[in-house]
């Protein structure tokens, strides 16, 4: 069990520590043979920018997904209310029963189509975020290779 007396980790204090200390200055003044501190910091800045963009893309995609879910829910409820008002079990004959069955089948097929559309929206949001991060990883690997090549030449 977590006991704050023995382990007093405070995420807010930690984030304040990183906000109040500029590590770029410390790293830029460090001189290591063959290592470009500014290039490393620039690469990390690009990594953070890519993560921010990926999160924005995912958030936008999921916001769109939520809007679609709400629209589908509202439409489904309105249609269900309409069907319930029109349904009279006391006047049910074979033709009306068949019509009700057809309505139920159509509603089921529509629900399946809606679920597929929602799944595609979620997949699209995930894919867009993944593409941003994947592209940055490829760039980062190229940057690291270039830095390593430059370090071995020095």
PDB file of N, CA, C and O in Angstrom, residues 2-47:
ATOM      1  N   UNK A   2       0.383   2.276  -0.631  1.00  0.00           N
ATOM      2  CA  UNK A   2       1.098   3.545  -0.699  1.00  0.00           C
ATOM      3  C   UNK A   2       0.964   4.286   0.619  1.00  0.00           C
ATOM      4  O   UNK A   2      -0.128   4.495   1.130  1.00  0.00           O
ATOM      5  N   UNK A   3       2.102   4.681   1.183  1.00  0.00           N
ATOM      6  CA  UNK A   3       2.109   5.451   2.426  1.00  0.00           C
ATOM      7  C   UNK A   3       2.841   6.764   2.169  1.00  0.00           C
ATOM      8  O   UNK A   3       4.057   6.770   1.960  1.00  0.00           O
ATOM      9  N   UNK A   4       2.135   7.905   2.200  1.00  0.00           N
ATOM     10  CA  UNK A   4       2.772   9.185   1.895  1.00  0.00           C
ATOM     11  C   UNK A   4       3.851   9.582   2.908  1.00  0.00           C
ATOM     12  O   UNK A   4       4.692  10.417   2.614  1.00  0.00           O
ATOM     13  N   UNK A   5       3.862   8.973   4.085  1.00  0.00           N
ATOM     14  CA  UNK A   5       4.890   9.304   5.090  1.00  0.00           C
ATOM     15  C   UNK A   5       6.241   8.702   4.716  1.00  0.00           C
ATOM     16  O   UNK A   5       7.275   9.301   4.959  1.00  0.00           O
ATOM     17  N   UNK A   6       6.202   7.503   4.109  1.00  0.00           N
ATOM     18  CA  UNK A   6       7.462   6.863   3.737  1.00  0.00           C
ATOM     19  C   UNK A   6       7.874   7.179   2.312  1.00  0.00           C
ATOM     20  O   UNK A   6       9.035   7.058   1.955  1.00  0.00           O
ATOM     21  N   UNK A   7       6.935   7.556   1.497  1.00  0.00           N
ATOM     22  CA  UNK A   7       7.226   7.887   0.097  1.00  0.00           C
ATOM     23  C   UNK A   7       6.441   9.142  -0.245  1.00  0.00           C
ATOM     24  O   UNK A   7       5.288   9.078  -0.632  1.00  0.00           O
ATOM     25  N   UNK A   8       7.084  10.277  -0.110  1.00  0.00           N
ATOM     26  CA  UNK A   8       6.374  11.546  -0.263  1.00  0.00           C
ATOM     27  C   UNK A   8       6.567  12.128  -1.661  1.00  0.00           C
ATOM     28  O   UNK A   8       7.046  13.250  -1.809  1.00  0.00           O
ATOM     29  N   UNK A   9       6.207  11.393  -2.666  1.00  0.00           N
ATOM     30  CA  UNK A   9       6.301  11.881  -4.035  1.00  0.00           C
ATOM     31  C   UNK A   9       5.163  12.840  -4.300  1.00  0.00           C
ATOM     32  O   UNK A   9       4.008  12.546  -4.037  1.00  0.00           O
ATOM     33  N   UNK A  10       5.498  13.998  -4.829  1.00  0.00           N
ATOM     34  CA  UNK A  10       4.494  14.997  -5.163  1.00  0.00           C
ATOM     35  C   UNK A  10       4.700  15.396  -6.624  1.00  0.00           C
ATOM     36  O   UNK A  10       5.678  16.050  -6.967  1.00  0.00           O
ATOM     37  N   UNK A  11       3.779  14.989  -7.466  1.00  0.00           N
ATOM     38  CA  UNK A  11       3.902  15.257  -8.897  1.00  0.00           C
ATOM     39  C   UNK A  11       3.939  16.751  -9.185  1.00  0.00           C
ATOM     40  O   UNK A  11       4.652  17.206 -10.079  1.00  0.00           O
ATOM     41  N   UNK A  12       3.196  17.522  -8.412  1.00  0.00           N
ATOM     42  CA  UNK A  12       3.169  18.972  -8.628  1.00  0.00           C
ATOM     43  C   UNK A  12       4.540  19.584  -8.325  1.00  0.00           C
ATOM     44  O   UNK A  12       5.025  20.435  -9.070  1.00  0.00           O
ATOM     45  N   UNK A  13       5.186  19.139  -7.246  1.00  0.00           N
ATOM     46  CA  UNK A  13       6.528  19.652  -6.914  1.00  0.00           C
ATOM     47  C   UNK A  13       7.538  19.248  -7.985  1.00  0.00           C
ATOM     48  O   UNK A  13       8.406  20.033  -8.358  1.00  0.00           O
ATOM     49  N   UNK A  14       7.391  18.035  -8.493  1.00  0.00           N
ATOM     50  CA  UNK A  14       8.315  17.568  -9.516  1.00  0.00           C
ATOM     51  C   UNK A  14       8.164  18.375 -10.803  1.00  0.00           C
ATOM     52  O   UNK A  14       9.143  18.788 -11.407  1.00  0.00           O
ATOM     53  N   UNK A  15       6.920  18.610 -11.212  1.00  0.00           N
ATOM     54  CA  UNK A  15       6.720  19.381 -12.432  1.00  0.00           C
ATOM     55  C   UNK A  15       7.171  20.826 -12.243  1.00  0.00           C
ATOM     56  O   UNK A  15       7.707  21.437 -13.163  1.00  0.00           O
ATOM     57  N   UNK A  16       7.012  21.371 -11.049  1.00  0.00           N
ATOM     58  CA  UNK A  16       7.502  22.728 -10.761  1.00  0.00           C
ATOM     59  C   UNK A  16       9.027  22.768 -10.840  1.00  0.00           C
ATOM     60  O   UNK A  16       9.602  23.719 -11.356  1.00  0.00           O
ATOM     61  N   UNK A  17       9.685  21.714 -10.376  1.00  0.00           N
ATOM     62  CA  UNK A  17      11.146  21.631 -10.452  1.00  0.00           C
ATOM     63  C   UNK A  17      11.610  21.719 -11.906  1.00  0.00           C
ATOM     64  O   UNK A  17      12.534  22.453 -12.232  1.00  0.00           O
ATOM     65  N   UNK A  18      10.933  20.976 -12.794  1.00  0.00           N
ATOM     66  CA  UNK A  18      11.323  20.992 -14.202  1.00  0.00           C
ATOM     67  C   UNK A  18      10.950  22.302 -14.891  1.00  0.00           C
ATOM     68  O   UNK A  18      11.616  22.739 -15.804  1.00  0.00           O
ATOM     69  N   UNK A  19       9.849  22.927 -14.442  1.00  0.00           N
ATOM     70  CA  UNK A  19       9.468  24.222 -15.014  1.00  0.00           C
ATOM     71  C   UNK A  19      10.436  25.324 -14.602  1.00  0.00           C
ATOM     72  O   UNK A  19      10.735  26.225 -15.382  1.00  0.00           O
ATOM     73  N   UNK A  20      10.914  25.277 -13.378  1.00  0.00           N
ATOM     74  CA  UNK A  20      11.744  26.368 -12.861  1.00  0.00           C
ATOM     75  C   UNK A  20      13.230  26.221 -13.190  1.00  0.00           C
ATOM     76  O   UNK A  20      13.986  27.165 -13.035  1.00  0.00           O
ATOM     77  N   UNK A  21      13.655  25.065 -13.635  1.00  0.00           N
ATOM     78  CA  UNK A  21      15.058  24.855 -13.987  1.00  0.00           C
ATOM     79  C   UNK A  21      15.196  24.709 -15.498  1.00  0.00           C
ATOM     80  O   UNK A  21      14.519  23.897 -16.114  1.00  0.00           O
ATOM     81  N   UNK A  22      16.089  25.488 -16.053  1.00  0.00           N
ATOM     82  CA  UNK A  22      16.314  25.439 -17.502  1.00  0.00           C
ATOM     83  C   UNK A  22      17.499  24.521 -17.770  1.00  0.00           C
ATOM     84  O   UNK A  22      18.652  24.919 -17.654  1.00  0.00           O
ATOM     85  N   UNK A  23      17.192  23.288 -18.119  1.00  0.00           N
ATOM     86  CA  UNK A  23      18.238  22.303 -18.342  1.00  0.00           C
ATOM     87  C   UNK A  23      18.971  22.532 -19.662  1.00  0.00           C
ATOM     88  O   UNK A  23      20.058  22.023 -19.860  1.00  0.00           O
ATOM     89  N   UNK A  24      18.348  23.299 -20.555  1.00  0.00           N
ATOM     90  CA  UNK A  24      19.023  23.560 -21.823  1.00  0.00           C
ATOM     91  C   UNK A  24      20.295  24.357 -21.605  1.00  0.00           C
ATOM     92  O   UNK A  24      21.291  24.132 -22.280  1.00  0.00           O
ATOM     93  N   UNK A  25      20.277  25.279 -20.639  1.00  0.00           N
ATOM     94  CA  UNK A  25      21.481  26.067 -20.348  1.00  0.00           C
ATOM     95  C   UNK A  25      22.582  25.169 -19.808  1.00  0.00           C
ATOM     96  O   UNK A  25      23.735  25.277 -20.207  1.00  0.00           O
ATOM     97  N   UNK A  26      22.226  24.298 -18.899  1.00  0.00           N
ATOM     98  CA  UNK A  26      23.219  23.396 -18.310  1.00  0.00           C
ATOM     99  C   UNK A  26      23.816  22.479 -19.365  1.00  0.00           C
ATOM    100  O   UNK A  26      25.034  22.259 -19.393  1.00  0.00           O
ATOM    101  N   UNK A  27      22.981  21.947 -20.222  1.00  0.00           N
ATOM    102  CA  UNK A  27      23.484  21.042 -21.248  1.00  0.00           C
ATOM    103  C   UNK A  27      24.279  21.771 -22.330  1.00  0.00           C
ATOM    104  O   UNK A  27      25.222  21.222 -22.884  1.00  0.00           O
ATOM    105  N   UNK A  28      23.898  23.016 -22.626  1.00  0.00           N
ATOM    106  CA  UNK A  28      24.622  23.735 -23.668  1.00  0.00           C
ATOM    107  C   UNK A  28      26.004  24.176 -23.194  1.00  0.00           C
ATOM    108  O   UNK A  28      26.916  24.331 -24.002  1.00  0.00           O
ATOM    109  N   UNK A  29      26.183  24.365 -21.890  1.00  0.00           N
ATOM    110  CA  UNK A  29      27.502  24.751 -21.377  1.00  0.00           C
ATOM    111  C   UNK A  29      28.397  23.540 -21.162  1.00  0.00           C
ATOM    112  O   UNK A  29      29.607  23.696 -21.051  1.00  0.00           O
ATOM    113  N   UNK A  30      27.819  22.348 -21.089  1.00  0.00           N
ATOM    114  CA  UNK A  30      28.629  21.142 -20.935  1.00  0.00           C
ATOM    115  C   UNK A  30      29.362  20.870 -22.240  1.00  0.00           C
ATOM    116  O   UNK A  30      28.773  20.924 -23.312  1.00  0.00           O
ATOM    117  N   UNK A  31      30.609  20.620 -22.138  1.00  0.00           N
ATOM    118  CA  UNK A  31      31.392  20.311 -23.339  1.00  0.00           C
ATOM    119  C   UNK A  31      31.891  18.879 -23.248  1.00  0.00           C
ATOM    120  O   UNK A  31      32.672  18.535 -22.376  1.00  0.00           O
ATOM    121  N   UNK A  32      31.382  18.066 -24.120  1.00  0.00           N
ATOM    122  CA  UNK A  32      31.839  16.686 -24.223  1.00  0.00           C
ATOM    123  C   UNK A  32      32.394  16.516 -25.626  1.00  0.00           C
ATOM    124  O   UNK A  32      31.758  16.943 -26.590  1.00  0.00           O
ATOM    125  N   UNK A  33      33.543  15.902 -25.726  1.00  0.00           N
ATOM    126  CA  UNK A  33      34.145  15.738 -27.059  1.00  0.00           C
ATOM    127  C   UNK A  33      33.210  14.971 -27.998  1.00  0.00           C
ATOM    128  O   UNK A  33      32.705  13.914 -27.660  1.00  0.00           O
ATOM    129  N   UNK A  34      32.985  15.548 -29.171  1.00  0.00           N
ATOM    130  CA  UNK A  34      32.195  14.888 -30.203  1.00  0.00           C
ATOM    131  C   UNK A  34      30.704  14.894 -29.967  1.00  0.00           C
ATOM    132  O   UNK A  34      29.969  14.249 -30.704  1.00  0.00           O
ATOM    133  N   UNK A  35      30.230  15.595 -28.939  1.00  0.00           N
ATOM    134  CA  UNK A  35      28.800  15.596 -28.630  1.00  0.00           C
ATOM    135  C   UNK A  35      28.270  17.018 -28.709  1.00  0.00           C
ATOM    136  O   UNK A  35      28.789  17.917 -28.043  1.00  0.00           O
ATOM    137  N   UNK A  36      27.273  17.223 -29.520  1.00  0.00           N
ATOM    138  CA  UNK A  36      26.680  18.537 -29.714  1.00  0.00           C
ATOM    139  C   UNK A  36      25.439  18.659 -28.832  1.00  0.00           C
ATOM    140  O   UNK A  36      24.374  18.153 -29.169  1.00  0.00           O
ATOM    141  N   UNK A  37      25.604  19.322 -27.689  1.00  0.00           N
ATOM    142  CA  UNK A  37      24.505  19.467 -26.726  1.00  0.00           C
ATOM    143  C   UNK A  37      23.313  20.205 -27.309  1.00  0.00           C
ATOM    144  O   UNK A  37      22.154  19.860 -27.037  1.00  0.00           O
ATOM    145  N   UNK A  38      23.588  21.216 -28.120  1.00  0.00           N
ATOM    146  CA  UNK A  38      22.488  21.972 -28.728  1.00  0.00           C
ATOM    147  C   UNK A  38      21.695  21.108 -29.696  1.00  0.00           C
ATOM    148  O   UNK A  38      20.460  21.201 -29.747  1.00  0.00           O
ATOM    149  N   UNK A  39      22.375  20.268 -30.449  1.00  0.00           N
ATOM    150  CA  UNK A  39      21.678  19.374 -31.388  1.00  0.00           C
ATOM    151  C   UNK A  39      20.813  18.372 -30.630  1.00  0.00           C
ATOM    152  O   UNK A  39      19.691  18.060 -31.054  1.00  0.00           O
ATOM    153  N   UNK A  40      21.313  17.896 -29.505  1.00  0.00           N
ATOM    154  CA  UNK A  40      20.545  16.950 -28.689  1.00  0.00           C
ATOM    155  C   UNK A  40      19.298  17.636 -28.133  1.00  0.00           C
ATOM    156  O   UNK A  40      18.197  17.087 -28.171  1.00  0.00           O
ATOM    157  N   UNK A  41      19.467  18.867 -27.643  1.00  0.00           N
ATOM    158  CA  UNK A  41      18.322  19.595 -27.098  1.00  0.00           C
ATOM    159  C   UNK A  41      17.305  19.909 -28.200  1.00  0.00           C
ATOM    160  O   UNK A  41      16.101  19.827 -27.979  1.00  0.00           O
ATOM    161  N   UNK A  42      17.794  20.260 -29.379  1.00  0.00           N
ATOM    162  CA  UNK A  42      16.893  20.547 -30.492  1.00  0.00           C
ATOM    163  C   UNK A  42      16.117  19.287 -30.893  1.00  0.00           C
ATOM    164  O   UNK A  42      14.917  19.344 -31.175  1.00  0.00           O
ATOM    165  N   UNK A  43      16.799  18.144 -30.875  1.00  0.00           N
ATOM    166  CA  UNK A  43      16.135  16.879 -31.195  1.00  0.00           C
ATOM    167  C   UNK A  43      15.054  16.571 -30.159  1.00  0.00           C
ATOM    168  O   UNK A  43      13.947  16.132 -30.512  1.00  0.00           O
ATOM    169  N   UNK A  44      15.356  16.809 -28.898  1.00  0.00           N
ATOM    170  CA  UNK A  44      14.368  16.551 -27.847  1.00  0.00           C
ATOM    171  C   UNK A  44      13.183  17.512 -27.957  1.00  0.00           C
ATOM    172  O   UNK A  44      12.040  17.127 -27.706  1.00  0.00           O
ATOM    173  N   UNK A  45      13.463  18.741 -28.353  1.00  0.00           N
ATOM    174  CA  UNK A  45      12.378  19.702 -28.553  1.00  0.00           C
ATOM    175  C   UNK A  45      11.469  19.214 -29.683  1.00  0.00           C
ATOM    176  O   UNK A  45      10.242  19.259 -29.571  1.00  0.00           O
ATOM    177  N   UNK A  46      12.067  18.703 -30.753  1.00  0.00           N
ATOM    178  CA  UNK A  46      11.273  18.171 -31.865  1.00  0.00           C
ATOM    179  C   UNK A  46      10.448  16.964 -31.405  1.00  0.00           C
ATOM    180  O   UNK A  46       9.305  16.786 -31.823  1.00  0.00           O
ATOM    181  N   UNK A  47      11.052  16.133 -30.547  1.00  0.00           N
ATOM    182  CA  UNK A  47      10.323  14.982 -30.016  1.00  0.00           C
ATOM    183  C   UNK A  47       9.096  15.432 -29.223  1.00  0.00           C
ATOM    184  O   UNK A  47       8.005  14.882 -29.374  1.00  0.00           O
TER     185      UNK A  47
END
